[in-house]
Coordinates of C-alpha atoms in Angstrom, one line a residue:
M1 CA 22.0 -0.2 36.4
P2 CA 21.1 -3.5 34.2
R3 CA 24.2 -5.2 33.3
S4 CA 25.1 -8.1 31.2
L5 CA 27.4 -10.6 32.6
E6 CA 28.0 -12.3 29.4
Y7 CA 29.5 -9.1 27.8
G8 CA 30.5 -7.3 31.0
D9 CA 28.9 -4.0 29.8
V10 CA 25.8 -1.9 30.9
Y11 CA 22.3 -1.9 28.9
H12 CA 22.7 1.9 28.9
G13 CA 24.6 4.9 30.0
A14 CA 24.8 6.8 33.2
A15 CA 22.4 9.5 31.9
G16 CA 19.5 6.8 32.2
A17 CA 17.7 4.9 29.4
L18 CA 15.0 7.2 28.4
P19 CA 17.1 10.4 28.5
Q20 CA 19.9 8.4 26.4
A21 CA 17.3 7.3 23.9
R22 CA 16.1 10.9 23.6
H23 CA 19.5 12.6 22.9
V24 CA 21.2 10.0 20.9
F25 CA 18.5 8.1 19.0
L26 CA 15.7 10.3 18.5
A27 CA 17.6 13.7 18.1
G28 CA 20.5 12.0 16.5
N29 CA 18.1 10.8 13.8
G30 CA 16.1 14.2 13.6
L31 CA 13.0 12.9 15.3
P32 CA 10.3 13.5 15.7
G33 CA 10.5 16.0 12.8
R34 CA 11.4 13.6 10.1
W35 CA 8.3 11.5 10.6
R36 CA 5.9 14.6 10.3
G37 CA 3.5 14.3 7.3
R38 CA 4.6 10.9 6.4
A39 CA 2.0 8.0 5.8
A40 CA 4.6 5.6 7.5
F41 CA 8.1 5.8 8.9
T42 CA 10.5 3.0 9.6
I43 CA 13.0 2.6 12.4
A44 CA 15.6 -0.2 12.8
E45 CA 17.6 -1.0 15.8
T46 CA 20.7 -3.2 15.9
G47 CA 20.0 -4.5 19.6
F48 CA 16.6 -4.4 21.3
G49 CA 18.0 -5.1 24.7
L50 CA 15.3 -4.0 27.4
G51 CA 13.3 -2.2 24.8
H52 CA 13.6 1.5 26.2
N53 CA 14.6 3.0 22.8
F54 CA 11.6 1.5 21.2
L55 CA 9.4 2.8 24.1
A56 CA 11.0 6.0 23.9
A57 CA 10.2 6.1 20.1
W58 CA 6.6 5.0 20.7
R59 CA 6.1 7.7 23.3
A60 CA 7.6 10.6 21.0
W61 CA 5.4 9.3 18.3
L62 CA 2.3 9.5 20.3
D63 CA 3.0 12.8 21.8
D64 CA 3.5 14.3 18.2
P65 CA 0.3 15.8 16.7
A66 CA 1.8 15.9 13.4
R67 CA 3.2 12.1 13.5
S68 CA 2.9 9.8 10.6
G69 CA 0.3 7.5 9.9
R70 CA 2.1 4.5 10.9
L71 CA 5.5 3.8 12.9
H72 CA 7.4 0.7 12.2
Y73 CA 10.2 -0.5 14.3
L74 CA 12.4 -3.3 13.3
A75 CA 14.7 -4.7 16.0
F76 CA 17.4 -7.3 16.1
E77 CA 18.0 -9.1 19.4
A78 CA 20.3 -12.1 20.2
H79 CA 19.6 -12.4 23.8
P80 CA 15.9 -11.6 24.1
F81 CA 14.3 -11.3 27.7
A82 CA 11.1 -13.0 28.8
A83 CA 7.9 -10.9 29.5
Q84 CA 8.1 -10.9 33.3
D85 CA 11.9 -9.9 33.1
L86 CA 11.1 -6.8 30.9
L87 CA 8.3 -6.0 33.3
R88 CA 10.7 -5.9 36.2
A89 CA 13.3 -3.7 34.3
W90 CA 10.2 -1.3 33.5
R91 CA 9.2 -0.6 36.9
R92 CA 11.4 2.6 37.1
L93 CA 9.8 3.8 33.9
P94 CA 7.8 7.1 34.3
D95 CA 4.1 7.0 34.4
E96 CA 3.5 8.0 30.9
C97 CA 5.5 4.9 29.7
Q98 CA 3.8 2.5 32.0
P99 CA 0.9 1.8 29.8
L100 CA 3.2 1.4 26.7
A101 CA 5.3 -1.1 28.6
R102 CA 2.0 -3.1 30.0
A103 CA 0.8 -3.1 26.2
L104 CA 4.2 -4.3 24.9
A105 CA 4.4 -7.2 27.7
G106 CA 0.9 -8.2 26.9
Q107 CA 1.8 -9.0 23.2
W108 CA 5.4 -10.1 23.9
P109 CA 6.3 -13.4 22.1
G110 CA 7.7 -16.6 23.2
L111 CA 11.5 -16.8 23.1
L112 CA 11.6 -18.6 19.7
P113 CA 14.0 -17.7 17.0
G114 CA 13.0 -16.1 14.0
V115 CA 10.7 -13.1 13.2
H116 CA 7.8 -11.9 15.4
R117 CA 5.4 -9.0 14.5
L118 CA 3.6 -7.2 17.2
E119 CA 0.8 -4.7 16.4
L120 CA 0.3 -2.2 18.9
Q121 CA -1.9 1.2 19.0
D122 CA -4.7 -0.4 16.9
G123 CA -2.3 -1.4 14.4
R124 CA -0.6 2.1 13.8
V125 CA 2.5 1.0 15.7
V126 CA 4.0 -2.3 14.4
L127 CA 7.2 -3.9 16.0
T128 CA 8.8 -6.7 14.2
L129 CA 11.4 -8.2 16.3
M130 CA 14.1 -10.6 14.9
F131 CA 15.4 -13.0 17.6
G132 CA 18.8 -14.5 16.9
D133 CA 22.4 -13.3 15.7
I134 CA 22.6 -10.1 13.8
R135 CA 25.3 -11.6 11.7
R136 CA 22.8 -13.9 10.0
L137 CA 19.5 -12.1 10.8
A138 CA 20.6 -8.6 9.2
R139 CA 20.9 -10.8 5.7
Q140 CA 17.5 -12.2 6.5
A141 CA 15.5 -8.9 7.1
Q142 CA 13.4 -7.3 4.5
A143 CA 12.4 -3.5 5.0
R144 CA 12.8 0.0 3.7
V145 CA 14.3 1.8 6.6
D146 CA 14.3 5.7 7.4
A147 CA 16.5 5.8 10.5
F148 CA 18.9 3.6 12.4
F149 CA 19.4 3.2 16.1
L150 CA 22.8 1.6 16.2
D151 CA 22.8 0.4 19.8
G152 CA 24.5 -2.6 21.4
F153 CA 27.3 -3.3 24.1
A154 CA 30.6 -1.7 23.1
P155 CA 32.6 -3.0 20.2
R156 CA 35.6 -3.9 22.1
V157 CA 33.1 -6.7 24.0
N158 CA 30.8 -7.3 20.8
P159 CA 32.6 -6.6 17.8
D160 CA 30.3 -8.7 15.5
M161 CA 27.4 -6.3 16.1
W162 CA 29.7 -3.3 14.8
S163 CA 31.2 -5.2 11.7
P164 CA 31.3 -4.1 8.3
A165 CA 29.2 -7.0 7.1
V166 CA 26.4 -5.7 9.4
F167 CA 27.0 -2.2 8.3
G168 CA 26.4 -3.5 4.8
Q169 CA 23.2 -5.1 5.4
L170 CA 21.9 -2.0 6.9
R171 CA 23.0 -0.1 3.8
R172 CA 20.9 -2.6 1.9
L173 CA 17.6 -1.8 3.9
A174 CA 18.1 1.9 3.8
V175 CA 16.0 4.3 1.7
A176 CA 17.3 7.3 0.3
G177 CA 18.1 10.0 2.8
A178 CA 18.4 7.3 5.8
T179 CA 20.3 8.4 8.9
A180 CA 21.9 6.6 11.7
A181 CA 22.9 7.3 15.3
T182 CA 24.8 5.7 17.9
W183 CA 26.4 6.6 21.4
C184 CA 29.4 4.8 20.0
A185 CA 32.2 7.4 18.8
A186 CA 35.0 4.6 18.0
G187 CA 37.0 5.4 15.0
Q188 CA 36.8 2.3 13.3
V189 CA 32.9 2.3 13.7
R190 CA 32.8 5.6 11.9
R191 CA 35.4 4.2 9.3
D192 CA 33.2 1.2 8.6
L193 CA 30.1 3.2 8.4
R194 CA 31.9 5.6 5.8
D195 CA 32.8 2.3 3.9
A196 CA 29.3 1.3 3.8
G197 CA 28.0 4.7 2.3
F198 CA 27.3 6.9 5.2
L199 CA 28.4 10.5 5.4
V200 CA 29.6 10.4 9.2
E201 CA 30.2 13.2 11.8
K202 CA 30.7 13.5 15.6
V203 CA 28.4 15.6 17.6
P204 CA 28.1 16.2 21.4
G205 CA 27.3 13.1 23.4
I206 CA 25.3 13.1 26.7
A207 CA 26.0 12.7 30.7
G208 CA 29.8 13.1 30.4
K209 CA 30.2 11.1 27.2
R210 CA 31.9 13.9 25.0
E211 CA 30.8 12.8 21.5
M212 CA 28.6 10.5 19.8
T213 CA 28.3 9.6 16.1
V214 CA 25.4 10.4 13.4
A215 CA 25.3 9.6 9.9
V216 CA 23.4 10.2 6.7
L217 CA 23.1 7.6 3.6
R218 CA 25.4 9.2 0.8
P219 CA 23.1 11.0 -1.9
G220 CA 22.3 8.7 -4.9
L221 CA 22.2 5.7 -2.6
G222 CA 19.2 3.9 -1.1
A223 CA 15.8 2.5 -2.2
A224 CA 12.8 4.7 -2.9
P225 CA 10.8 5.4 0.1
P226 CA 7.5 2.9 0.1
D227 CA 4.2 4.2 -1.0
P228 CA 1.5 2.8 1.1
A229 CA -1.3 4.7 -0.8
R230 CA -4.8 3.0 -0.6
R231 CA -5.1 0.8 -3.6
R232 CA -7.8 -1.3 -5.2
V233 CA -7.0 -5.0 -4.8
A234 CA -8.9 -7.8 -6.5
V235 CA -8.6 -11.1 -4.8
V236 CA -9.7 -14.1 -6.9
G237 CA -10.6 -16.9 -4.8
G238 CA -12.9 -16.7 -1.9
G239 CA -11.5 -19.6 0.3
L240 CA -9.2 -19.7 3.1
A241 CA -6.2 -18.2 1.0
G242 CA -8.3 -15.5 -0.5
A243 CA -10.0 -14.5 3.0
G244 CA -6.6 -14.2 5.0
V245 CA -5.3 -11.9 2.0
A246 CA -8.7 -9.9 2.1
Q247 CA -8.4 -9.3 5.8
A248 CA -4.6 -8.4 5.9
L249 CA -5.0 -5.7 2.9
A250 CA -8.3 -4.5 4.3
A251 CA -6.7 -3.9 7.6
R252 CA -4.0 -1.7 5.8
G253 CA -6.9 0.6 4.4
H254 CA -6.9 -1.0 0.9
E255 CA -10.2 -1.4 -1.0
V256 CA -10.6 -5.1 -1.5
E257 CA -13.0 -7.1 -3.9
V258 CA -12.9 -10.9 -3.6
W259 CA -14.1 -12.7 -6.8
D260 CA -15.7 -16.1 -6.3
P261 CA -19.1 -17.7 -7.5
L262 CA -19.2 -19.7 -4.3
C263 CA -17.9 -19.4 -0.7
A264 CA -18.7 -19.8 2.9
L265 CA -21.5 -16.9 3.0
D266 CA -23.4 -19.0 0.4
V267 CA -23.5 -22.2 2.3
D268 CA -26.4 -22.8 4.9
L269 CA -25.8 -21.6 7.9
A270 CA -26.2 -25.0 9.7
L271 CA -23.8 -26.7 7.4
R272 CA -21.3 -23.8 7.8
R273 CA -21.2 -24.2 11.4
R274 CA -20.7 -28.1 11.2
G275 CA -17.1 -28.5 10.0
A276 CA -13.9 -27.7 12.2
A277 CA -10.4 -28.0 11.1
A278 CA -7.1 -27.6 13.1
L279 CA -3.8 -25.3 13.1
V280 CA -1.0 -27.2 14.6
P281 CA 2.5 -26.1 13.9
A282 CA 5.1 -28.7 12.4
L283 CA 8.1 -29.6 14.2
S284 CA 11.3 -31.1 12.5
P285 CA 14.7 -32.1 14.3
D286 CA 16.3 -29.3 12.1
D287 CA 13.7 -26.9 12.2
D288 CA 13.3 -26.9 8.4
T289 CA 11.5 -24.5 6.2
R290 CA 7.9 -26.0 6.7
S291 CA 8.5 -26.0 10.5
R292 CA 9.6 -22.2 10.5
L293 CA 7.0 -21.0 8.4
S294 CA 4.1 -23.0 10.2
R295 CA 5.5 -21.5 13.4
A296 CA 5.1 -18.0 11.9
G297 CA 1.7 -19.1 10.4
L298 CA 0.4 -19.9 13.9
A299 CA 1.8 -16.6 15.3
R300 CA 0.1 -14.5 12.5
A301 CA -3.4 -16.6 12.8
R302 CA -3.7 -16.0 16.6
A303 CA -2.8 -12.2 16.2
R304 CA -5.6 -12.0 13.3
W305 CA -8.2 -14.3 14.3
L306 CA -8.4 -14.3 18.1
D307 CA -10.3 -11.0 18.2
L308 CA -13.2 -12.0 16.0
D309 CA -16.6 -12.3 17.0
E310 CA -17.3 -15.6 19.0
A311 CA -18.9 -17.7 16.0
A312 CA -15.7 -17.1 13.9
R313 CA -13.0 -17.0 16.6
P314 CA -10.8 -20.1 16.7
Q315 CA -10.4 -22.0 19.9
A316 CA -7.2 -22.2 21.5
C317 CA -7.7 -25.6 22.9
G318 CA -4.2 -26.6 22.2
A319 CA -2.8 -29.8 20.3
L320 CA -1.2 -33.0 21.0
V321 CA 1.0 -34.3 18.4
C322 CA 0.9 -38.0 19.2
A323 CA 3.8 -40.4 19.0
Q324 CA 3.1 -43.4 16.8
S325 CA 5.4 -45.7 18.4
E326 CA 8.0 -45.8 21.1
A327 CA 10.6 -45.2 18.5
Q328 CA 8.9 -42.1 17.4
A329 CA 8.6 -40.9 21.0
D330 CA 12.1 -41.0 21.3
L331 CA 12.9 -39.1 18.2
Q332 CA 10.5 -36.5 19.3
R333 CA 12.0 -36.1 22.8
R334 CA 15.4 -35.9 20.9
A335 CA 14.2 -33.1 18.6
L336 CA 12.9 -31.0 21.5
A337 CA 16.3 -31.4 23.3
R338 CA 18.3 -30.2 20.2
L339 CA 15.8 -27.3 19.4
G340 CA 15.7 -26.0 22.8
F341 CA 12.5 -24.2 22.4
P342 CA 10.7 -22.8 25.6
A343 CA 8.2 -25.3 27.3
D344 CA 5.5 -22.9 27.3
W345 CA 5.3 -23.2 23.5
V346 CA 6.2 -26.9 23.0
R347 CA 6.8 -29.6 25.6
W348 CA 6.7 -33.4 25.7
L349 CA 4.2 -35.1 27.6
D350 CA 4.4 -38.7 28.6
P351 CA 1.5 -41.4 28.2
A352 CA 0.1 -40.6 31.8
Q353 CA 0.2 -36.7 31.3
A354 CA -0.9 -36.6 27.7
G355 CA -4.1 -38.8 28.8
L356 CA -4.7 -36.2 31.4
R357 CA -4.3 -33.2 29.0
A358 CA -6.6 -34.9 26.3
G359 CA -9.2 -36.9 28.2
V360 CA -8.0 -39.8 25.9
G361 CA -5.6 -42.8 26.2
V362 CA -2.4 -41.8 24.2
P363 CA -0.3 -45.0 24.2
W364 CA 3.4 -43.3 23.5
G365 CA 2.7 -39.7 24.6
G366 CA 3.4 -36.8 22.2
L367 CA 4.3 -33.2 21.9
W368 CA 2.0 -30.5 23.6
F369 CA 1.7 -27.2 21.5
A370 CA -0.4 -25.0 23.8
E371 CA -1.0 -22.2 21.3
A372 CA -2.6 -24.6 18.6
L373 CA -6.0 -23.8 17.5
R374 CA -9.4 -25.3 16.3
A375 CA -11.1 -23.2 14.0
C376 CA -14.5 -23.6 12.2
P377 CA -13.4 -22.6 8.3
G378 CA -16.8 -21.9 7.1
E379 CA -17.4 -19.5 9.9
L380 CA -13.9 -17.9 10.0
I381 CA -14.0 -17.4 6.1
A382 CA -17.6 -15.8 6.2
A383 CA -16.3 -13.6 8.9
L384 CA -13.3 -12.4 7.2
L385 CA -15.3 -11.9 4.0
S386 CA -17.7 -9.6 6.0
L387 CA -14.9 -7.2 7.4
P388 CA -15.0 -3.5 6.8
G389 CA -13.0 -2.6 3.4
V390 CA -14.1 -6.1 1.9
T391 CA -16.5 -6.3 -0.9
R392 CA -17.7 -9.9 -2.2
R393 CA -18.2 -10.3 -6.0
A394 CA -20.3 -13.6 -6.5
C395 CA -18.9 -14.0 -10.1
A396 CA -16.6 -16.4 -11.9
V397 CA -13.3 -15.0 -13.3
G398 CA -12.6 -16.4 -16.7
A399 CA -9.3 -14.6 -17.9
L400 CA -7.2 -11.7 -17.0
A401 CA -5.5 -9.0 -19.0
A402 CA -2.9 -6.1 -18.4
A403 CA -5.3 -2.8 -18.2
P404 CA -4.5 0.0 -20.4
G405 CA -2.6 2.6 -17.9
G406 CA -1.5 0.2 -15.5
G407 CA -3.3 -2.5 -13.2
W408 CA -5.3 -5.5 -13.9
S409 CA -8.5 -6.4 -16.0
L410 CA -10.7 -9.0 -14.7
R411 CA -12.8 -10.6 -17.5
D412 CA -15.5 -13.4 -17.9
A413 CA -15.4 -16.2 -19.9
E414 CA -16.3 -14.5 -23.1
G415 CA -14.0 -11.7 -22.6
R416 CA -16.3 -9.3 -21.2
E417 CA -14.6 -6.9 -18.5
L418 CA -16.0 -7.6 -14.8
G419 CA -13.8 -5.0 -13.1
R420 CA -10.3 -3.4 -12.9
A421 CA -7.8 -3.2 -9.9
D422 CA -4.5 -1.9 -9.3
H423 CA -3.1 -5.0 -7.8
L424 CA -4.6 -8.6 -8.5
V425 CA -4.1 -11.7 -6.0
L426 CA -4.6 -15.1 -7.4
A427 CA -5.9 -17.3 -4.5
N428 CA -7.8 -19.8 -6.3
A429 CA -5.8 -22.8 -5.7
L430 CA -5.7 -25.4 -8.6
H431 CA -7.3 -22.7 -10.9
A432 CA -4.5 -20.2 -10.6
P433 CA -2.3 -21.8 -13.4
A434 CA -5.1 -21.5 -16.0
L435 CA -5.7 -18.0 -15.2
L436 CA -2.0 -17.0 -15.1
A437 CA -1.3 -18.7 -18.4
G438 CA -3.3 -15.9 -20.1
V439 CA -1.0 -13.2 -19.1
V440 CA 2.4 -15.0 -18.5
P441 CA 4.1 -18.2 -19.6
V442 CA 3.5 -20.7 -16.9
E443 CA 6.4 -23.2 -18.0
P444 CA 9.2 -20.9 -16.6
L445 CA 7.3 -21.4 -13.1
A446 CA 8.2 -24.8 -12.4
V447 CA 6.5 -25.0 -9.0
L448 CA 3.0 -24.3 -10.7
S449 CA 3.6 -26.7 -13.6
R450 CA 4.0 -29.2 -10.9
L451 CA 1.1 -28.3 -8.9
A452 CA -0.9 -31.6 -8.0
P453 CA -4.5 -32.0 -7.1
L454 CA -5.4 -34.3 -4.1
A455 CA -8.6 -35.3 -3.3
G456 CA -9.4 -36.1 0.3
Q457 CA -12.5 -36.4 2.9
V458 CA -13.2 -35.8 6.5
S459 CA -15.9 -37.7 8.7
L460 CA -18.2 -35.9 11.0
Y461 CA -20.0 -37.9 13.7
P462 CA -22.9 -37.0 16.0
A463 CA -21.0 -36.3 19.5
G464 CA -24.0 -35.2 21.6
E465 CA -22.8 -33.8 24.8
A466 CA -19.5 -35.5 24.8
A467 CA -16.5 -33.3 25.5
V468 CA -13.7 -35.4 24.5
P469 CA -10.9 -35.3 23.3
R470 CA -10.4 -31.9 25.1
C471 CA -7.8 -30.7 22.5
V472 CA -6.7 -31.4 18.9
L473 CA -5.2 -34.9 18.5
S474 CA -2.9 -35.2 15.5
G475 CA -0.8 -38.0 14.3
R476 CA -1.6 -40.4 11.4
G477 CA -4.9 -38.5 10.7
Y478 CA -6.5 -36.2 13.4
C479 CA -9.3 -36.0 15.6
L480 CA -10.8 -32.9 16.9
P481 CA -12.8 -31.7 19.9
P482 CA -16.5 -31.9 19.3
R483 CA -18.2 -28.5 18.1
D484 CA -21.9 -27.7 18.0
G485 CA -22.6 -31.4 18.8
W486 CA -20.4 -32.8 15.9
G487 CA -16.9 -34.4 16.3
V488 CA -14.5 -34.5 13.2
V489 CA -11.9 -36.9 12.1
G490 CA -9.8 -36.9 9.3
S491 CA -8.5 -37.3 6.4
T492 CA -8.0 -39.1 3.5
Y493 CA -5.6 -38.5 0.5
R494 CA -6.3 -39.6 -3.0
P495 CA -3.8 -38.4 -5.4
D496 CA -5.0 -40.3 -8.4
A497 CA -8.9 -39.7 -7.8
S498 CA -11.0 -38.6 -10.7
E499 CA -13.4 -36.9 -8.4
A500 CA -13.5 -35.8 -4.7
V501 CA -16.3 -37.8 -3.0
A502 CA -17.0 -38.8 0.6
D503 CA -17.6 -42.5 0.6
E504 CA -17.8 -45.6 3.0
A505 CA -14.3 -46.7 2.1
G506 CA -12.9 -43.2 3.1
H507 CA -14.8 -43.4 6.6
Q508 CA -13.4 -46.7 7.5
D509 CA -9.7 -45.5 6.1
I510 CA -9.9 -42.4 8.5
L511 CA -11.1 -44.6 11.4
A512 CA -8.5 -47.3 10.8
R513 CA -5.8 -44.5 10.9
V514 CA -6.9 -42.9 14.1
R515 CA -7.4 -46.2 16.0
D516 CA -3.8 -46.9 15.4
W517 CA -2.5 -44.4 18.1
V518 CA -5.5 -43.4 20.2
D519 CA -7.6 -45.5 22.6
A520 CA -10.8 -45.1 20.7
R521 CA -12.8 -46.5 23.8
D522 CA -12.3 -43.2 25.4
I523 CA -14.1 -41.2 22.5
P524 CA -17.7 -42.3 22.9
W525 CA -18.6 -40.7 19.4
L526 CA -15.8 -42.2 17.3
G527 CA -17.1 -44.4 14.7
R528 CA -20.8 -44.3 16.2
G529 CA -23.7 -43.7 14.1
A530 CA -23.9 -42.6 10.5
A531 CA -20.9 -40.6 9.4
V532 CA -21.5 -37.5 7.6
G533 CA -18.4 -36.9 4.9
W534 CA -17.1 -33.8 3.2
A535 CA -14.8 -34.1 0.4
G536 CA -12.8 -31.6 -1.7
W537 CA -9.6 -31.0 -3.4
R538 CA -6.3 -29.9 -2.3
A539 CA -3.6 -28.0 -4.4
A540 CA -0.2 -29.3 -3.5
T541 CA 3.5 -28.9 -4.4
R542 CA 6.0 -31.5 -4.2
D543 CA 7.7 -30.1 -1.2
H544 CA 4.4 -29.3 0.5
L545 CA 5.3 -25.6 0.8
P546 CA 2.7 -22.9 -0.4
V547 CA 3.3 -20.6 -3.4
I548 CA 3.3 -17.1 -2.1
G549 CA 4.6 -13.6 -3.6
P550 CA 4.7 -11.6 -6.8
V551 CA 4.7 -13.0 -10.0
P552 CA 8.1 -12.2 -11.7
D553 CA 7.9 -9.4 -14.4
R554 CA 4.0 -8.8 -13.8
P555 CA 3.8 -5.7 -11.4
G556 CA 0.9 -6.0 -9.3
L557 CA 0.2 -9.7 -10.0
W558 CA 0.4 -11.8 -6.9
L559 CA 0.1 -15.5 -5.9
A560 CA -1.4 -17.1 -2.7
C561 CA -2.2 -20.7 -3.5
A562 CA -1.1 -24.4 -3.2
Y563 CA -1.9 -24.5 0.4
G564 CA -2.3 -28.4 0.5
S565 CA -3.7 -29.4 3.8
R566 CA -2.3 -26.4 5.7
G567 CA -4.8 -23.9 4.5
L568 CA -5.0 -22.5 8.0
S569 CA -1.4 -22.4 8.5
W570 CA -0.7 -20.2 5.5
S571 CA -3.6 -17.9 5.4
A572 CA -3.1 -15.2 7.7
L573 CA 0.8 -15.4 7.0
A574 CA 0.2 -15.1 3.5
G575 CA -2.0 -12.1 3.7
D576 CA 0.6 -10.1 6.2
L577 CA 3.4 -11.1 3.4
I578 CA 1.8 -9.8 0.7
G579 CA 0.5 -6.7 2.7
A580 CA 4.0 -5.9 3.8
W581 CA 5.5 -6.3 0.4
M582 CA 2.9 -4.1 -1.2
D583 CA 3.2 -1.3 1.4
G584 CA 7.1 -1.4 1.9
E585 CA 6.8 -2.6 5.3
P586 CA 9.3 -4.7 7.4
V587 CA 8.4 -8.2 6.3
P588 CA 7.3 -10.8 9.0
A589 CA 9.7 -13.5 7.6
E590 CA 13.2 -14.3 6.7
R591 CA 14.3 -13.8 3.2
E592 CA 15.7 -17.3 3.0
L593 CA 12.1 -18.6 3.7
V594 CA 10.5 -16.3 1.4
R595 CA 12.6 -17.3 -1.4
R596 CA 11.3 -20.9 -1.1
I597 CA 7.8 -20.2 -1.3
A598 CA 8.1 -17.6 -4.0
P599 CA 6.6 -18.2 -7.5
R600 CA 9.6 -19.6 -9.4

C-alpha cells in the first residue's frame, strides 16, 4: 500500500485504488452516465497522486460506446512523482489499464512548477496538470468543470486541501449542475462544501468505510457549460503567429481561413529552406512572467510540432545559454540553485562540459536546456498552413466590421466584403492596431498604442559539411547549427530604423556580438565567404511580452501579436490558449500569466 511519509497517510484505501476510484469518484459523480452524448466533459481532481483516478476515468470513458467526444481532466498535485516512479506504482494495474499507463508515462512532463497539458488518445483525452500548492493554483486555474474528484490525504494531516478557500475556488470553476464526490465524510468538510454552494449528502462507502460524501451545486449557481461547436474562424496574418493559431483551432475541429497576401507558401522553396531560428526558454532568478510563459511555450511547441513531417519538424538539438562573463556565470549558477528545477530540464555546464556539448570553445560555460529546438520558420509555417482544416486566402484584409446577426466581416481596402467568420483572430503584428481601430477605440488598449517596430537582420553563411556548433548557442546574439549547408547567426535590433534592410554593417555587428562569448576559431564557417542577409520587422511591447487574448467588449474578436523576437516561443502556446478559451477547456497557463498578456 503506497504511503506518504510526509503526511503519514496512504494514497488509497484498503479496497484498492481502482475499486475506490470506480465506487467513490466515478459512481459518486454519476459517471459514466453524465458524459454520454456530450461534446466534451471536464473532471477536476484535487490531488492527482499516483494517477489511479485518472486512469480509471480514462478506462471507463474508453469502455463507454456513448462517451463524450472529448474528456478533459484537470488535476492539482503538490508532490508529483517522476515517470519512472509512477511506472513502478502501476505494475499491479490490470492488463486493460497497462496501455493507458504506458501512454501517460510517455508524455509525463518534467517536474517543473506550473501547468502542463498532455494530449492522449489522439487529442480526445486531455490531461491538464497543475504542479504546486493547491491553495495558490486553485486560484490560478481556468476551466468549466462538470465533476470534482475531491481526493487527498486526510483533513487531519492535510487541512489546506480541504479548506473553505479551496472549495470556494472549485465553486468558481463549476458549471451549472456540477457534482462532487469524496471518500471523506468528515463533518467539517461537509459543512464547508455547503457553505461553498453545494447540496451535500452522505452515501454508503466502500470496503469497511461506512460513509462517503457526494454533492451537487445548488440550482442557480455555476457557469453555463461550454459549447465547443464547429466554428468558422478567420485568422489575419500568415506568419508564425497566425500559423500557430490555425493549427490549434483546426485540431479542435474548427474551420480556419488564414488571410495573408504573402506567406511561406509563396516563397521559393530553396529560400524557404535556408533560414533557421531557435526556441530557447528564458530563465530568471525570480522565475518571472516571461520565463514561465516561455517554459510553457516550449512545451506546447514540442507537443504540436515534433510530429510534423521531417522537413518542417524542429530539431531537438538543445541549447547552451552561454555566460558572457565569470560574474554572469556565477549569477546563472545561483539562479539554478534558487529555482531548484530538475537537471534533465536545465543544468549548469562548466567551460569544459559546455565545449564538449557544443563542439565549440565557450569561455565561461552556461546553462544547458536539453529540450530547446532549432526550427526552419519557412518550412514550419508552410506545414502548419497546409494542415487539414486550414484554408489559405492570398488576399489583404483592409478593414473589419461586425457582421449582421453576429460574427465578423472581412473587407478589402475599398470596403468590399471578402468573407465572414464567427470568430476573428488578428495575428498580423504591427498591422493589428490599424485594423482594430476600425471596430474598437485603440486608445484604451494601452499595450497596443505603445507597440513598437524593431528592425533587425540575421546573417547566413555557407557552411559546407561543417557540423558545429552541435547545439544552439545563445548569448549576446546567437549561433545555430548548420542546416542544409547554411549556418545562421543573429541578430541586430534597430529601434529607430526607417526600413528593415540587411547590410554589411549589420553583418559586422552580429559577428562582433558572437565573437565576444564564443571561440570563433572552432566554427569554420563563421564570418567566412559572402554573407547572405535577411531583414524584417518585429512588433514588440515595452515589457517584451506578447499580446494574446479576447478583445474586451467585442465577442469573437481575438489578438495574437507583439511576439517580438520570440515568435517560436509564443506561436503554439497562443494557439492553445485561444483554442481553450474558445471551447471552454482547461486553460494551459495560470490566470495571473494570461492577465499579463491580455489586450489591455
